[in-house]
CSV table of C-alpha atoms (C1' of nucleotides) in Angstrom, one decimal:
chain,number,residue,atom,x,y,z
A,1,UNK,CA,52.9,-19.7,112.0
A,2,UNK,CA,54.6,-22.7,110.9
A,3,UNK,CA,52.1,-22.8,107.6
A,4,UNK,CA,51.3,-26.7,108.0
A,5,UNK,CA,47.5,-25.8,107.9
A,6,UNK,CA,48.3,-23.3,104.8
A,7,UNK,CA,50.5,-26.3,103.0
A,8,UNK,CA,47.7,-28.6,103.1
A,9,UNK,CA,45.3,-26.5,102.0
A,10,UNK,CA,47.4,-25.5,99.2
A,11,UNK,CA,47.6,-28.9,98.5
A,12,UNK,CA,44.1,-30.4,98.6
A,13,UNK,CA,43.6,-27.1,96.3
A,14,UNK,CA,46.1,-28.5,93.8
A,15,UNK,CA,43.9,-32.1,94.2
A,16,UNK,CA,40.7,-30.3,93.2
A,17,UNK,CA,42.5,-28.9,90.1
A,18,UNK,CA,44.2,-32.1,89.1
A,19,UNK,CA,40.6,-34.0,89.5
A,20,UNK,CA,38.9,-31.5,87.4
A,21,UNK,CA,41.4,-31.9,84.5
A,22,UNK,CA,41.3,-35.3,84.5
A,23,UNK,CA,37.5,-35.2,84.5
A,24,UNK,CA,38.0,-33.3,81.2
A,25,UNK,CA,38.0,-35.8,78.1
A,26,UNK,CA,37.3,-35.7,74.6
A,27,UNK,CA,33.1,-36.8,75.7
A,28,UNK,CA,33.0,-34.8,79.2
A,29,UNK,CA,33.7,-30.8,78.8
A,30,UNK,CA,34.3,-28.5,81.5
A,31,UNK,CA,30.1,-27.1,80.8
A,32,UNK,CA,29.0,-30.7,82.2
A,33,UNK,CA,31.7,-31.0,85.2
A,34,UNK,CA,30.2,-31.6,88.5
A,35,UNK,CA,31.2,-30.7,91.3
A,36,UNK,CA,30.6,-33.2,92.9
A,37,UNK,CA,32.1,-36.0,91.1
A,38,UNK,CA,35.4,-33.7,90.9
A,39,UNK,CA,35.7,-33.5,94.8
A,40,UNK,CA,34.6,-37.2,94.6
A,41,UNK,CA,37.7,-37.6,92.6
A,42,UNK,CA,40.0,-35.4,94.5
A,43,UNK,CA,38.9,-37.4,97.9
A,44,UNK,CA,37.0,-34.7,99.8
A,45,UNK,CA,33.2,-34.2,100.7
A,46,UNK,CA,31.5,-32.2,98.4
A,47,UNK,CA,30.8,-29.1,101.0
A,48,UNK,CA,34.2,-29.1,101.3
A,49,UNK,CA,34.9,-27.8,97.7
A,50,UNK,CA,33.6,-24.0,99.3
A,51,UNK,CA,36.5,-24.1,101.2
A,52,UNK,CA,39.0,-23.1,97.9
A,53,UNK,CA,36.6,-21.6,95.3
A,54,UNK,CA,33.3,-19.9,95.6
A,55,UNK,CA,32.2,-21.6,91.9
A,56,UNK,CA,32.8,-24.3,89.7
A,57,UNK,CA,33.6,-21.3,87.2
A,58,UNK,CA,36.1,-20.3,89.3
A,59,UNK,CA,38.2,-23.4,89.4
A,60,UNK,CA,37.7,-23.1,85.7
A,61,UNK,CA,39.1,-20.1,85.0
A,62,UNK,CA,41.9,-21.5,87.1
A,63,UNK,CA,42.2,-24.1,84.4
A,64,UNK,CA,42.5,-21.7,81.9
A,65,UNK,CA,44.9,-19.8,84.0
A,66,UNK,CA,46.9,-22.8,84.0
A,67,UNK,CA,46.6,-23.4,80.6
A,68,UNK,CA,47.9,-20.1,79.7
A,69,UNK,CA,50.9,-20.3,82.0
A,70,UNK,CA,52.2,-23.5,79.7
A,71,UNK,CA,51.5,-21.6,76.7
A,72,UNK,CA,54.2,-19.3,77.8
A,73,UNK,CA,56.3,-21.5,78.9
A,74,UNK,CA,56.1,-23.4,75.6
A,75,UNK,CA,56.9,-20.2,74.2
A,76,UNK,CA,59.8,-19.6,75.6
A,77,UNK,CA,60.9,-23.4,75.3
A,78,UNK,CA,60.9,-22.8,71.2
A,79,UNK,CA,62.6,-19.6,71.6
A,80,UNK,CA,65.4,-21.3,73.3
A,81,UNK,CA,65.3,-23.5,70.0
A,82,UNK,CA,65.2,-20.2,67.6
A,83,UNK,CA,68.6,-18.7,69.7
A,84,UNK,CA,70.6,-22.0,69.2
A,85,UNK,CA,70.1,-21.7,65.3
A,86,UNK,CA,67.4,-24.0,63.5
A,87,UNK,CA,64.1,-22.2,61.8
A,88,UNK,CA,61.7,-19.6,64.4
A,89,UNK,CA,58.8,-21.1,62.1
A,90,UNK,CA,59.7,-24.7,62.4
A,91,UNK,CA,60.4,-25.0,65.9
A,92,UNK,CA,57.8,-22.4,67.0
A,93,UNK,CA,54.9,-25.0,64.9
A,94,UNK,CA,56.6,-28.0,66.3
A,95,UNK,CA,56.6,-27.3,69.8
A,96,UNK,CA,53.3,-26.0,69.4
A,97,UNK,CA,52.0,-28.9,68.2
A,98,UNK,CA,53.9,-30.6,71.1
A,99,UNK,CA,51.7,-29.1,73.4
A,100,UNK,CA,48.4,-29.8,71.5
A,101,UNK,CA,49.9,-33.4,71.5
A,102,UNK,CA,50.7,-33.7,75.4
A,103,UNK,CA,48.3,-31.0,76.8
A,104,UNK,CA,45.5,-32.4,75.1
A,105,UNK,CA,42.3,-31.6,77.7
A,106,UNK,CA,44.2,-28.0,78.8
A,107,UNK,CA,44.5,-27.5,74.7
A,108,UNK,CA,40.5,-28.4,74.4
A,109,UNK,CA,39.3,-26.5,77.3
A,110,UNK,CA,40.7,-23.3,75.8
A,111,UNK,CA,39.5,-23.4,72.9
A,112,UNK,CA,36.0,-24.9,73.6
A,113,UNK,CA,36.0,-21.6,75.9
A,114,UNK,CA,37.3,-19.5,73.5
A,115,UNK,CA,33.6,-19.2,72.1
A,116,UNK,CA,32.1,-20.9,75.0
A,117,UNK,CA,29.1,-19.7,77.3
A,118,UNK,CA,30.5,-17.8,79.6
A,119,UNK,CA,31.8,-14.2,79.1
A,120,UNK,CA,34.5,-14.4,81.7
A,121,UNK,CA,35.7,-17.8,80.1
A,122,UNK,CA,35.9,-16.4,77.1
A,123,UNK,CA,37.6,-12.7,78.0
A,124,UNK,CA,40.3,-15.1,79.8
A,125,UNK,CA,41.5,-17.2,77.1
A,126,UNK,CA,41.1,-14.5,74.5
A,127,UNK,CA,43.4,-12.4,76.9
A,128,UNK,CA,46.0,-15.9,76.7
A,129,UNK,CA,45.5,-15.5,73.0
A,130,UNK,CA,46.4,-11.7,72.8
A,131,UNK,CA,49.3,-12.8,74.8
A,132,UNK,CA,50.6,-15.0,72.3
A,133,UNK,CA,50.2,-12.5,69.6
A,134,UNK,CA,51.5,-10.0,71.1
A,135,UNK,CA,55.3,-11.9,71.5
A,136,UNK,CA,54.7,-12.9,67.8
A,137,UNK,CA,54.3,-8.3,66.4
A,138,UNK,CA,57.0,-8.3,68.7
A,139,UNK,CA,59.5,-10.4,67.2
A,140,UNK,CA,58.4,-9.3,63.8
A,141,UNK,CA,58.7,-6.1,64.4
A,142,UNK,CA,62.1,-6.0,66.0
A,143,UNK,CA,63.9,-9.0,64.3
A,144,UNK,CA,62.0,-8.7,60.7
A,145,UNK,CA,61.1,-5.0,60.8
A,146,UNK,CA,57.9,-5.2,59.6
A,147,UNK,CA,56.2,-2.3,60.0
A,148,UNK,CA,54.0,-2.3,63.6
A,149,UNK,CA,50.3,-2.7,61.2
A,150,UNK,CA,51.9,-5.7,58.9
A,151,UNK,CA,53.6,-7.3,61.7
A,152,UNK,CA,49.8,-7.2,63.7
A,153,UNK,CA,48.2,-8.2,60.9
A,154,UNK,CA,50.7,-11.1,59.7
A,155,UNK,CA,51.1,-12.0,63.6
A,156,UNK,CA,47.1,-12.5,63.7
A,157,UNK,CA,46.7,-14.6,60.7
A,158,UNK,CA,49.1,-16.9,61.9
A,159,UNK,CA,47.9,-17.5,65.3
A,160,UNK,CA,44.9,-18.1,63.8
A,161,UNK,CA,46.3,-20.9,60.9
A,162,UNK,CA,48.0,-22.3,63.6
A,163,UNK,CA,45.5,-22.4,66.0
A,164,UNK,CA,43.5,-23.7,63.6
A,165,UNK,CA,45.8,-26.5,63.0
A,166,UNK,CA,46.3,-27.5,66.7
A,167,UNK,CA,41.8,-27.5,66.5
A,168,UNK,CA,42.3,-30.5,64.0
A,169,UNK,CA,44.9,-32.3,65.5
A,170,UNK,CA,43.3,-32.8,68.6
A,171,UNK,CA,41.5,-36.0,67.0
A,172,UNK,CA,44.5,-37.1,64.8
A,173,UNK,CA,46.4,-39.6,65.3
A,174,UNK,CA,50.1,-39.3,65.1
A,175,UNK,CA,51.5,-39.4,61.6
A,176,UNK,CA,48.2,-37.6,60.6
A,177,UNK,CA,49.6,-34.9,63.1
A,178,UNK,CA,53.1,-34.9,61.5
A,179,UNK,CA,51.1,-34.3,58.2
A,180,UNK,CA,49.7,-31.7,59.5
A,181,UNK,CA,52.3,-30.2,61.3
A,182,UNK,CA,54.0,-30.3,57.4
A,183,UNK,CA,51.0,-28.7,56.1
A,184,UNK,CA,50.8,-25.5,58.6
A,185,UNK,CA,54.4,-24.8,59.0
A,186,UNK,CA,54.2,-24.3,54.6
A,187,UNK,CA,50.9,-22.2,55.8
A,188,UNK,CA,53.2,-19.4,57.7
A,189,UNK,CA,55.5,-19.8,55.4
A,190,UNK,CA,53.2,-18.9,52.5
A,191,UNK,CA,51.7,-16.1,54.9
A,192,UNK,CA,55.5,-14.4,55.4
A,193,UNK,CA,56.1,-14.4,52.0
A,194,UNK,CA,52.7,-12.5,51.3
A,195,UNK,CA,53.5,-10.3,54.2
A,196,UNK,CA,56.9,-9.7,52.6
A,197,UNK,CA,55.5,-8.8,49.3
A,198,UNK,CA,52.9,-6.4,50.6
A,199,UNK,CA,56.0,-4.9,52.2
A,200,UNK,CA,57.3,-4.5,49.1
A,201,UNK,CA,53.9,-3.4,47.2
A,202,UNK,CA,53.9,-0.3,49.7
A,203,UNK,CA,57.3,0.1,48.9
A,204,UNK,CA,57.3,0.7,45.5
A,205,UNK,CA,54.5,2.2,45.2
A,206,UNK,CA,55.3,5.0,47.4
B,1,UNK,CA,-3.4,-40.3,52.4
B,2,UNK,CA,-4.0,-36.3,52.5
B,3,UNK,CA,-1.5,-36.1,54.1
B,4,UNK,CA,-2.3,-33.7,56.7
B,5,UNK,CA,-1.0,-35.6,59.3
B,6,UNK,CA,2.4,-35.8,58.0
B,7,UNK,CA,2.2,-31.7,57.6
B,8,UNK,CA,1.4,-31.7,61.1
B,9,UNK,CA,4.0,-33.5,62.5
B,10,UNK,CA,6.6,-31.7,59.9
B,11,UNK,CA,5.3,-28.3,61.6
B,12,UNK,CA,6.4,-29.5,64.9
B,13,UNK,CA,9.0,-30.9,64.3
B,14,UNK,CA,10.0,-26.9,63.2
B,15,UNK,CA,8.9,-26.0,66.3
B,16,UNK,CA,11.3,-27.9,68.4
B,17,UNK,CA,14.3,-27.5,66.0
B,18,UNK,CA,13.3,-23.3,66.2
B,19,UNK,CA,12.7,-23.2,70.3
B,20,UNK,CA,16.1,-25.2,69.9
B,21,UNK,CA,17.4,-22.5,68.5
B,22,UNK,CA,15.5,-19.8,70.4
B,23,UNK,CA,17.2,-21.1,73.0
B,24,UNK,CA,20.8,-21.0,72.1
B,25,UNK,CA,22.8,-18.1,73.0
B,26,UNK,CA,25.6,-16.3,74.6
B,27,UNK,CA,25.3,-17.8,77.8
B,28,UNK,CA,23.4,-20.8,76.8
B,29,UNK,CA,24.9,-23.8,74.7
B,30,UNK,CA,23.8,-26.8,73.4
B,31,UNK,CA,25.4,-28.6,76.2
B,32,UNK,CA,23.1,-27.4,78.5
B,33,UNK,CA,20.0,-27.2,76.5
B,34,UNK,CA,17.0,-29.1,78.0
B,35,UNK,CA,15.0,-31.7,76.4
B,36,UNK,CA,11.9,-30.4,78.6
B,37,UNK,CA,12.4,-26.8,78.2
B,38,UNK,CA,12.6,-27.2,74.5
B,39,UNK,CA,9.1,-29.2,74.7
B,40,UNK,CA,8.0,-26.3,77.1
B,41,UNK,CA,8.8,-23.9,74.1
B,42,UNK,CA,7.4,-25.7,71.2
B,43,UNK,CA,4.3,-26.2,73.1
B,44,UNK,CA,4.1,-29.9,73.9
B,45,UNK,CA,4.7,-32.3,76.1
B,46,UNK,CA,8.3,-33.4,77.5
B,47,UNK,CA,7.1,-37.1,76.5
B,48,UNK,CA,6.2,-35.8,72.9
B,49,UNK,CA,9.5,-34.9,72.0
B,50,UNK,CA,10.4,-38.5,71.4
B,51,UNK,CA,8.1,-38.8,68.7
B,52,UNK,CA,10.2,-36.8,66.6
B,53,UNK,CA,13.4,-37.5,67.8
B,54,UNK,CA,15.6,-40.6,69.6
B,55,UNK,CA,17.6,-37.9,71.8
B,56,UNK,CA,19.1,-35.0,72.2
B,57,UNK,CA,22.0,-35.6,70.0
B,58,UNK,CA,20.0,-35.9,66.8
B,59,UNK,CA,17.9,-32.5,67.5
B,60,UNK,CA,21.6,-31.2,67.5
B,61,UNK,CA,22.8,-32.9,64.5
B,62,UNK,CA,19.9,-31.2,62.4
B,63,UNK,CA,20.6,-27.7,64.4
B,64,UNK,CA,23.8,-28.4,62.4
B,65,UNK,CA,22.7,-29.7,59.2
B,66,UNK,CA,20.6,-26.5,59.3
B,67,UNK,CA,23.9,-24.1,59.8
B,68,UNK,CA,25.6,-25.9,56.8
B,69,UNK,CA,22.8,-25.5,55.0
B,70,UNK,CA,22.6,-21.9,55.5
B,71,UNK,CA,26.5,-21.9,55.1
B,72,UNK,CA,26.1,-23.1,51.7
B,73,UNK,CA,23.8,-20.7,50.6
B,74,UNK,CA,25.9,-17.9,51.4
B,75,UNK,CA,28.6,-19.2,49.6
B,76,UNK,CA,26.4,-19.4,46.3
B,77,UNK,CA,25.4,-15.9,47.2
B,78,UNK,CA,28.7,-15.0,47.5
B,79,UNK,CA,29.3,-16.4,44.3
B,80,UNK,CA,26.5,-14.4,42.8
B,81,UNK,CA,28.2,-11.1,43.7
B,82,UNK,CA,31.5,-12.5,41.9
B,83,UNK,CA,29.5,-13.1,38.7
B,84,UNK,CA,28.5,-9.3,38.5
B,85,UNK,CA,32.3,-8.3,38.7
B,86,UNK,CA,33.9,-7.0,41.9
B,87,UNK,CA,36.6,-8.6,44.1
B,88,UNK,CA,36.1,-12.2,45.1
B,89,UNK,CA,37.7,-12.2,48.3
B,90,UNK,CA,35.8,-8.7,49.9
B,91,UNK,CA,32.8,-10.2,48.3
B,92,UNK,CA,33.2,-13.7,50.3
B,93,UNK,CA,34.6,-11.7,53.3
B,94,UNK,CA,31.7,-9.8,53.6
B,95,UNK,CA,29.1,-12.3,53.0
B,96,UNK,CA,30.7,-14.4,55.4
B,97,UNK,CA,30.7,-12.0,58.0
B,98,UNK,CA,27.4,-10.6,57.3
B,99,UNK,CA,26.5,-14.0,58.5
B,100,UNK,CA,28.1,-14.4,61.5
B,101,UNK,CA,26.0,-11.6,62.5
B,102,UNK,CA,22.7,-12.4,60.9
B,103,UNK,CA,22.9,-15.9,62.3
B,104,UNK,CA,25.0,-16.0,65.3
B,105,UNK,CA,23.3,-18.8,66.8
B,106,UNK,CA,24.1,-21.1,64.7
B,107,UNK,CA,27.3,-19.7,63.8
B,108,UNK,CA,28.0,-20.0,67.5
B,109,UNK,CA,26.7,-23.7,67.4
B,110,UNK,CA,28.8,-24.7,64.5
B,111,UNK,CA,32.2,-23.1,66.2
B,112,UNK,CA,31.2,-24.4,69.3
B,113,UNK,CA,30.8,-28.1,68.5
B,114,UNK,CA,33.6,-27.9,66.1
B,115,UNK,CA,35.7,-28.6,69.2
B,116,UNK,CA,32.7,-29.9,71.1
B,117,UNK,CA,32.2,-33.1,73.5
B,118,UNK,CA,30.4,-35.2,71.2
B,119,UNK,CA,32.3,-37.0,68.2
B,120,UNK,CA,29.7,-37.1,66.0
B,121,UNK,CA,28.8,-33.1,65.9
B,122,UNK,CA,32.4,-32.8,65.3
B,123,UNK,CA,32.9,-34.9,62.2
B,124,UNK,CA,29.2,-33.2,61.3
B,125,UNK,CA,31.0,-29.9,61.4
B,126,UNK,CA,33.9,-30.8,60.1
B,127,UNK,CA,32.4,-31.8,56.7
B,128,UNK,CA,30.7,-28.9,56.5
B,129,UNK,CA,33.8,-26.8,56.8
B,130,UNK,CA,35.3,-29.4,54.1
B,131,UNK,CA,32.4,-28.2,51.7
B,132,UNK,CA,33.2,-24.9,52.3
B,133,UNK,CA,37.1,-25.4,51.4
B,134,UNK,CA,36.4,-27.7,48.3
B,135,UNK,CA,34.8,-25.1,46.8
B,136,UNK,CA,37.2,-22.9,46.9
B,137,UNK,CA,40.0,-25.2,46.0
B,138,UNK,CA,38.4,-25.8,42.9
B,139,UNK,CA,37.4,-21.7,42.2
B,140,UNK,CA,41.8,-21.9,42.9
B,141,UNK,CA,42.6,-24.7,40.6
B,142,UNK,CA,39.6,-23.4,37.7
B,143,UNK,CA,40.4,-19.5,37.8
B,144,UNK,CA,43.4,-18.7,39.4
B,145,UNK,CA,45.0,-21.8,37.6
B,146,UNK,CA,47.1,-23.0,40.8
B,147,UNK,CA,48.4,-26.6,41.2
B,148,UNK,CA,45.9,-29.0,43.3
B,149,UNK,CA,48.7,-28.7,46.2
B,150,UNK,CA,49.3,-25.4,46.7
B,151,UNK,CA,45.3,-24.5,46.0
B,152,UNK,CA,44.6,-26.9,48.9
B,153,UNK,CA,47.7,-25.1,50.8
B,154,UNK,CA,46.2,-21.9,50.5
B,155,UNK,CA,42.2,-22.7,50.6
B,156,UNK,CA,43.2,-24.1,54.0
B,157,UNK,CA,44.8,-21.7,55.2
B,158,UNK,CA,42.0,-19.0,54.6
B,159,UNK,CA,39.4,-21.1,56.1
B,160,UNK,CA,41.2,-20.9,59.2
B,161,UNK,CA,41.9,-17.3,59.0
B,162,UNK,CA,38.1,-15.8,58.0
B,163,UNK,CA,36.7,-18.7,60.5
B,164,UNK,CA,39.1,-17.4,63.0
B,165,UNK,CA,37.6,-13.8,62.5
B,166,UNK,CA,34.1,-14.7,62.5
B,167,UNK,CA,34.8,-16.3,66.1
B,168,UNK,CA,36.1,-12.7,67.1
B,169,UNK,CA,33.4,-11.2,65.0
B,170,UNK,CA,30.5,-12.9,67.5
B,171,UNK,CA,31.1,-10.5,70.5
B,172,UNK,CA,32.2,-7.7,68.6
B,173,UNK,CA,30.1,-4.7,67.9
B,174,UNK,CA,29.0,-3.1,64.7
B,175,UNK,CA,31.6,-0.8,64.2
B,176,UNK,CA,34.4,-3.3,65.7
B,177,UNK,CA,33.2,-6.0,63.0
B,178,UNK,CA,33.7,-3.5,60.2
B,179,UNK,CA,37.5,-3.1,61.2
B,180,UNK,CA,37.8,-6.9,61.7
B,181,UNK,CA,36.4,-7.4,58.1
B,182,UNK,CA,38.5,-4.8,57.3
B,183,UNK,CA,41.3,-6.9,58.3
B,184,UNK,CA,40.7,-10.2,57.4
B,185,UNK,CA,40.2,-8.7,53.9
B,186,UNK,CA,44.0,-7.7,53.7
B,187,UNK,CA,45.4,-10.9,55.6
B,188,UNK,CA,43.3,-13.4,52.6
B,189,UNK,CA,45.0,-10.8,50.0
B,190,UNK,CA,48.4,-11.6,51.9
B,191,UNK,CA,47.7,-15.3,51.7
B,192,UNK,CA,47.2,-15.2,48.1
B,193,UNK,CA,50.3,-13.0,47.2
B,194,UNK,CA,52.1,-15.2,49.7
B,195,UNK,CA,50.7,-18.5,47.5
B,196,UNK,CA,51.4,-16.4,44.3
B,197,UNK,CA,55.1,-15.6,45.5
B,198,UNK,CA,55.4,-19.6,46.3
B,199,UNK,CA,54.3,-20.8,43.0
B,200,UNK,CA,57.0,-18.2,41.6
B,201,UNK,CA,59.7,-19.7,43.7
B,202,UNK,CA,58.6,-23.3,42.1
B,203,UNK,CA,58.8,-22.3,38.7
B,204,UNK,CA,62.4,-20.3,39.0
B,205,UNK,CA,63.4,-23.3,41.2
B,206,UNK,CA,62.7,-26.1,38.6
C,1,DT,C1',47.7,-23.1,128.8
C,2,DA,C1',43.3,-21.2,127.1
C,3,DT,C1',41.1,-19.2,123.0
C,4,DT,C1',40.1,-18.6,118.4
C,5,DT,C1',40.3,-19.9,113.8
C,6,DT,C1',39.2,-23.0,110.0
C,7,DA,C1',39.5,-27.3,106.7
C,8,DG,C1',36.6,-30.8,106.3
C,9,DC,C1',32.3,-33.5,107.1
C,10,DG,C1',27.3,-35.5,107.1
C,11,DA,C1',22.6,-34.7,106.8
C,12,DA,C1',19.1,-32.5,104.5
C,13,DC,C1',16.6,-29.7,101.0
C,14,DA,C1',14.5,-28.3,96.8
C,15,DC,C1',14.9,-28.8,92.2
C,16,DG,C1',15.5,-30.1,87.3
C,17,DT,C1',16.6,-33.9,84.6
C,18,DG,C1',15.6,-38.0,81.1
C,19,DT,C1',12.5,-41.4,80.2
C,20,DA,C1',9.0,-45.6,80.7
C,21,DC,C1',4.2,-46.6,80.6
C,22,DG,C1',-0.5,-46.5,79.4
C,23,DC,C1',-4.1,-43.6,77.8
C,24,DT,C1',-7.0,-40.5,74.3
C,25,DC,C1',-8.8,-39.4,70.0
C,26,DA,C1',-8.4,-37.8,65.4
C,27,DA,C1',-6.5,-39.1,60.9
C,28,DT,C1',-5.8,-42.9,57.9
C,29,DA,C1',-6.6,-47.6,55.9
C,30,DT,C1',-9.5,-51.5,55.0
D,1,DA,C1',-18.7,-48.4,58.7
D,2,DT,C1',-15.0,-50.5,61.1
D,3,DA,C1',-10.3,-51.3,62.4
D,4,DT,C1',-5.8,-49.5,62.9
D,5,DT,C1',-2.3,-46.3,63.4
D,6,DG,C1',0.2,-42.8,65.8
D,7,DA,C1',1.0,-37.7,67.6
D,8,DG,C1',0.4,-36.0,71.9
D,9,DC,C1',-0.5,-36.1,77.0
D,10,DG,C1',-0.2,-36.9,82.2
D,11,DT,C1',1.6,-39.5,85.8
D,12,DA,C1',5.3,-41.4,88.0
D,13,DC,C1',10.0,-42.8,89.1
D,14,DA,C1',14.8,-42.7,90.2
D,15,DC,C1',18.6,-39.9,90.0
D,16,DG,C1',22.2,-36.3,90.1
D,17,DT,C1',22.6,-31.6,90.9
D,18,DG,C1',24.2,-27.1,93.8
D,19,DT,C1',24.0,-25.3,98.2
D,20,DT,C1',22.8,-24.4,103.4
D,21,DC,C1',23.6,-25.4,108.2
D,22,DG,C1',25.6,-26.9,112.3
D,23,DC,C1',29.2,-29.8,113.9
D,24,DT,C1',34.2,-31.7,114.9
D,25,DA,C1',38.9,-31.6,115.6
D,26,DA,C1',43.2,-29.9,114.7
D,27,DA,C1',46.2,-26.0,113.9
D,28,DA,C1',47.2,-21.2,115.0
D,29,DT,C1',47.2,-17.4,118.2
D,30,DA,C1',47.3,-15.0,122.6
DNA sequence: TATTTTAGCGAACACGTGTACGCTCAATAT
DNA sequence: ATATTGAGCGTACACGTGTTCGCTAAAATA
């Protein structure tokens, strides 16, 4: 049991993986990937591809998986940032945008698949998305104490700016990205300070 | 020159760009709609087809041109229900959302080829979407006297937030997309109390 | 050492695809 | 009345697709 056999197969696993993401390009989406120019690419015959995943939409909702898990890790990357001092909004949008920036086709894939044709696809990355909110009532909640309904609904519309943001800077180039970047962290900015003043509304008017 | 030629080519011309969208759905996208199965639909030949149009692609590009079409009479609709008194934002909300429902096709076409494969949907969609936050940049600038900065800020911003819920709104069920209207209602009225609380801060500022 | 398991391969199949070509025949133009 | 145009059709081609089946050879197990 010396796991040799297990290794490789791990391995030529990863290779399928790494040929599908490169296959997916700004012209080439994951709904016209073939599998056989991915094993092709990853340097195995195309039966051979039954060997790690039943379906092409398997190995895409690895993707996605994989997409996800460096979502979270970027998350916690601009956390780090927030507990050495510096602005939580700033450094969350920046590193965001980071990983729009250097993630580009894992970026794309989930959100082409976010309202893409495939119900799993779509129940996946939405779940990634939940995810992300979640972290964001969270924080609001215990570091802002917002109330649990203002800090959902402030939490959502900012995903969703800043989501949005990351959807147009997939075709910018870089100092149109910077703009941008500008542009979106003022965005949850301008969203805080509404979220602060309905706090305040409910307050007063109670 | 009756003309009834021309009337007849017109009329199937509809015909394609309908089975088109006949045939766009949940689990089938524009990516993988077929040039023969649309034919099949409309009733002619495969070989037909090109008599109307030089590929795929520009079927497509009227499928959108369609949707921004549609788009634009809502907003004028919209606009309608503003005249006659009542809230601006629940009235556009609602319109909007009424339809993501009424047309989810296309909806689903615009959203999906927003972030699609093919650069020339993209910058189809995009201008659309830039119609649709023009307008209400200049509604900012004209009613709610606003600078031209923070108008564009905050016109932005919204966009992303009631497209963002009409993307949730697709799968959602009746009763589900009430809530989500519901809720994108209250996060456009935190926007604008956030952009009102900014332009505040400007004027104490200076 | 003998046996079983299994990642990977090559050949083959059935199918759907886009599109080029030349034809028909009714609507138009002359 | 005659000539021209053009929407629509049928045939045919070359190609890429996903997937099945039986095989090989090396690793794992007994």
């Amino acid at each position: 049991m010396s796991g040799i056999r297990a290794k490789q197969k791990q391995k030529t696993r990863r290779l399928l993986i790494e040929a599908a993401m490169n296959q997916l390009s700004a012209e080439h989406g994951y709904a016209s990937l073939s599998l056989r120019e991915v094993a092709r690419e990853a340097g195995i015959a195309p039966t051979s591809f039954y060997r790690h995943f039943q379906n092409m939409e398997e190995l895409g909702l690895s993707l996605v998986d994989e997409g996800g898990l460096a979502l979270r890790q970027l998350l916690r990357q601009s956390r780090l940032q927030i507990a050495r001092g510096g602005s939580i909004i700033r450094s969350s949008v920046t590193t965001f945008m980071s990983f729009v920036a250097n993630q580009t086709p894992i970026f794309r894939l989930l959100l082409q698949e976010k309202s893409g044709n495939s119900r799993a696809f779509r129940l996946a990355v939405q779940r990634e998305v939940d995810h992300f909110t979640a972290e964001l009532v969270d924080y609001l909640v215990a570091e802002q104490h917002y109330s649990h309904e203002l800090a959902e609904l402030q939490a959502n519309a900012i995903v969703r700016i800043v989501f949005g943001a990351g959807a147009d800077a997939i075709d910018a180039a870089e100092d149109e990205r910077q703009r941008l970047t500008e542009h979106t962290i003022a965005q949850v900015r301008m969203v805080a300070r509404g979220a602060d003043a309905t706090r305040q509304l409910g307050k007063t008017t109670k």
